Amino acid sequence: MEAPVFSFEKLQVWQRARELNHKVF
C-alpha cells in the first residue's frame, strides 16, 4: 500500500471500488 497521502474520502472510494472490482484488484 502506498503512503497515506490520499484523503480519507479517497480511501473510502478506493475501498468501495475494490469491492465492486474485486476481480480486477
mmCIF file of N, CA and C in Angstrom:
data_model
loop_
_atom_site.group_PDB
_atom_site.id
_atom_site.type_symbol
_atom_site.label_atom_id
_atom_site.label_comp_id
_atom_site.label_asym_id
_atom_site.label_seq_id
_atom_site.Cartn_x
_atom_site.Cartn_y
_atom_site.Cartn_z
ATOM 1 N N MET A 1 0.843 -1.198 0.000
ATOM 2 C CA MET A 1 0.000 0.000 0.000
ATOM 3 C C MET A 1 0.882 1.253 0.000
ATOM 4 N N GLU A 2 0.462 2.246 -0.754
ATOM 5 C CA GLU A 2 1.269 3.460 -0.846
ATOM 6 C C GLU A 2 1.183 4.288 0.434
ATOM 7 N N ALA A 3 1.984 5.310 0.505
ATOM 8 C CA ALA A 3 1.981 6.166 1.696
ATOM 9 C C ALA A 3 0.610 6.818 1.874
ATOM 10 N N PRO A 4 0.226 7.094 3.109
ATOM 11 C CA PRO A 4 -1.086 7.697 3.389
ATOM 12 C C PRO A 4 -1.155 9.158 2.971
ATOM 13 N N VAL A 5 -1.027 9.392 1.670
ATOM 14 C CA VAL A 5 -1.083 10.772 1.173
ATOM 15 C C VAL A 5 -2.507 11.130 0.792
ATOM 16 N N PHE A 6 -3.242 10.136 0.313
ATOM 17 C CA PHE A 6 -4.623 10.377 -0.108
ATOM 18 C C PHE A 6 -5.498 10.687 1.106
ATOM 19 N N SER A 7 -6.610 11.346 0.863
ATOM 20 C CA SER A 7 -7.517 11.707 1.956
ATOM 21 C C SER A 7 -8.400 10.518 2.330
ATOM 22 N N PHE A 8 -9.098 10.638 3.446
ATOM 23 C CA PHE A 8 -9.948 9.536 3.906
ATOM 24 C C PHE A 8 -11.065 9.268 2.911
ATOM 25 N N GLU A 9 -11.576 10.334 2.276
ATOM 26 C CA GLU A 9 -12.653 10.147 1.296
ATOM 27 C C GLU A 9 -12.164 9.288 0.145
ATOM 28 N N LYS A 10 -10.973 9.579 -0.343
ATOM 29 C CA LYS A 10 -10.444 8.783 -1.462
ATOM 30 C C LYS A 10 -10.250 7.347 -1.004
ATOM 31 N N LEU A 11 -9.877 7.163 0.248
ATOM 32 C CA LEU A 11 -9.685 5.810 0.764
ATOM 33 C C LEU A 11 -11.007 5.059 0.734
ATOM 34 N N GLN A 12 -12.086 5.720 1.161
ATOM 35 C CA GLN A 12 -13.399 5.057 1.144
ATOM 36 C C GLN A 12 -13.784 4.704 -0.284
ATOM 37 N N VAL A 13 -13.573 5.622 -1.210
ATOM 38 C CA VAL A 13 -13.930 5.366 -2.611
ATOM 39 C C VAL A 13 -13.104 4.202 -3.133
ATOM 40 N N TRP A 14 -11.815 4.169 -2.767
ATOM 41 C CA TRP A 14 -10.954 3.083 -3.238
ATOM 42 C C TRP A 14 -11.413 1.750 -2.652
ATOM 43 N N GLN A 15 -11.794 1.775 -1.382
ATOM 44 C CA GLN A 15 -12.272 0.545 -0.746
ATOM 45 C C GLN A 15 -13.523 0.041 -1.451
ATOM 46 N N ARG A 16 -14.454 0.941 -1.756
ATOM 47 C CA ARG A 16 -15.702 0.535 -2.417
ATOM 48 C C ARG A 16 -15.389 0.063 -3.830
ATOM 49 N N ALA A 17 -14.514 0.761 -4.526
ATOM 50 C CA ALA A 17 -14.158 0.359 -5.891
ATOM 51 C C ALA A 17 -13.506 -1.017 -5.843
ATOM 52 N N ARG A 18 -12.718 -1.278 -4.799
ATOM 53 C CA ARG A 18 -12.064 -2.577 -4.684
ATOM 54 C C ARG A 18 -13.118 -3.667 -4.504
ATOM 55 N N GLU A 19 -14.143 -3.390 -3.717
ATOM 56 C CA GLU A 19 -15.196 -4.394 -3.519
ATOM 57 C C GLU A 19 -15.945 -4.633 -4.819
ATOM 58 N N LEU A 20 -16.262 -3.543 -5.532
ATOM 59 C CA LEU A 20 -17.012 -3.692 -6.783
ATOM 60 C C LEU A 20 -16.154 -4.367 -7.845
ATOM 61 N N ASN A 21 -14.868 -4.037 -7.867
ATOM 62 C CA ASN A 21 -13.980 -4.603 -8.889
ATOM 63 C C ASN A 21 -12.982 -5.558 -8.241
ATOM 64 N N HIS A 22 -13.496 -6.431 -7.401
ATOM 65 C CA HIS A 22 -12.613 -7.368 -6.704
ATOM 66 C C HIS A 22 -11.856 -8.243 -7.702
ATOM 67 N N LYS A 23 -12.481 -8.522 -8.832
ATOM 68 C CA LYS A 23 -11.818 -9.364 -9.831
ATOM 69 C C LYS A 23 -10.580 -8.673 -10.389
ATOM 70 N N VAL A 24 -10.684 -7.373 -10.603
ATOM 71 C CA VAL A 24 -9.545 -6.637 -11.166
ATOM 72 C C VAL A 24 -8.465 -6.437 -10.117
ATOM 73 N N PHE A 25 -8.898 -6.054 -8.901
ATOM 74 C CA PHE A 25 -7.922 -5.798 -7.856
ATOM 75 C C PHE A 25 -7.518 -7.106 -7.182
#
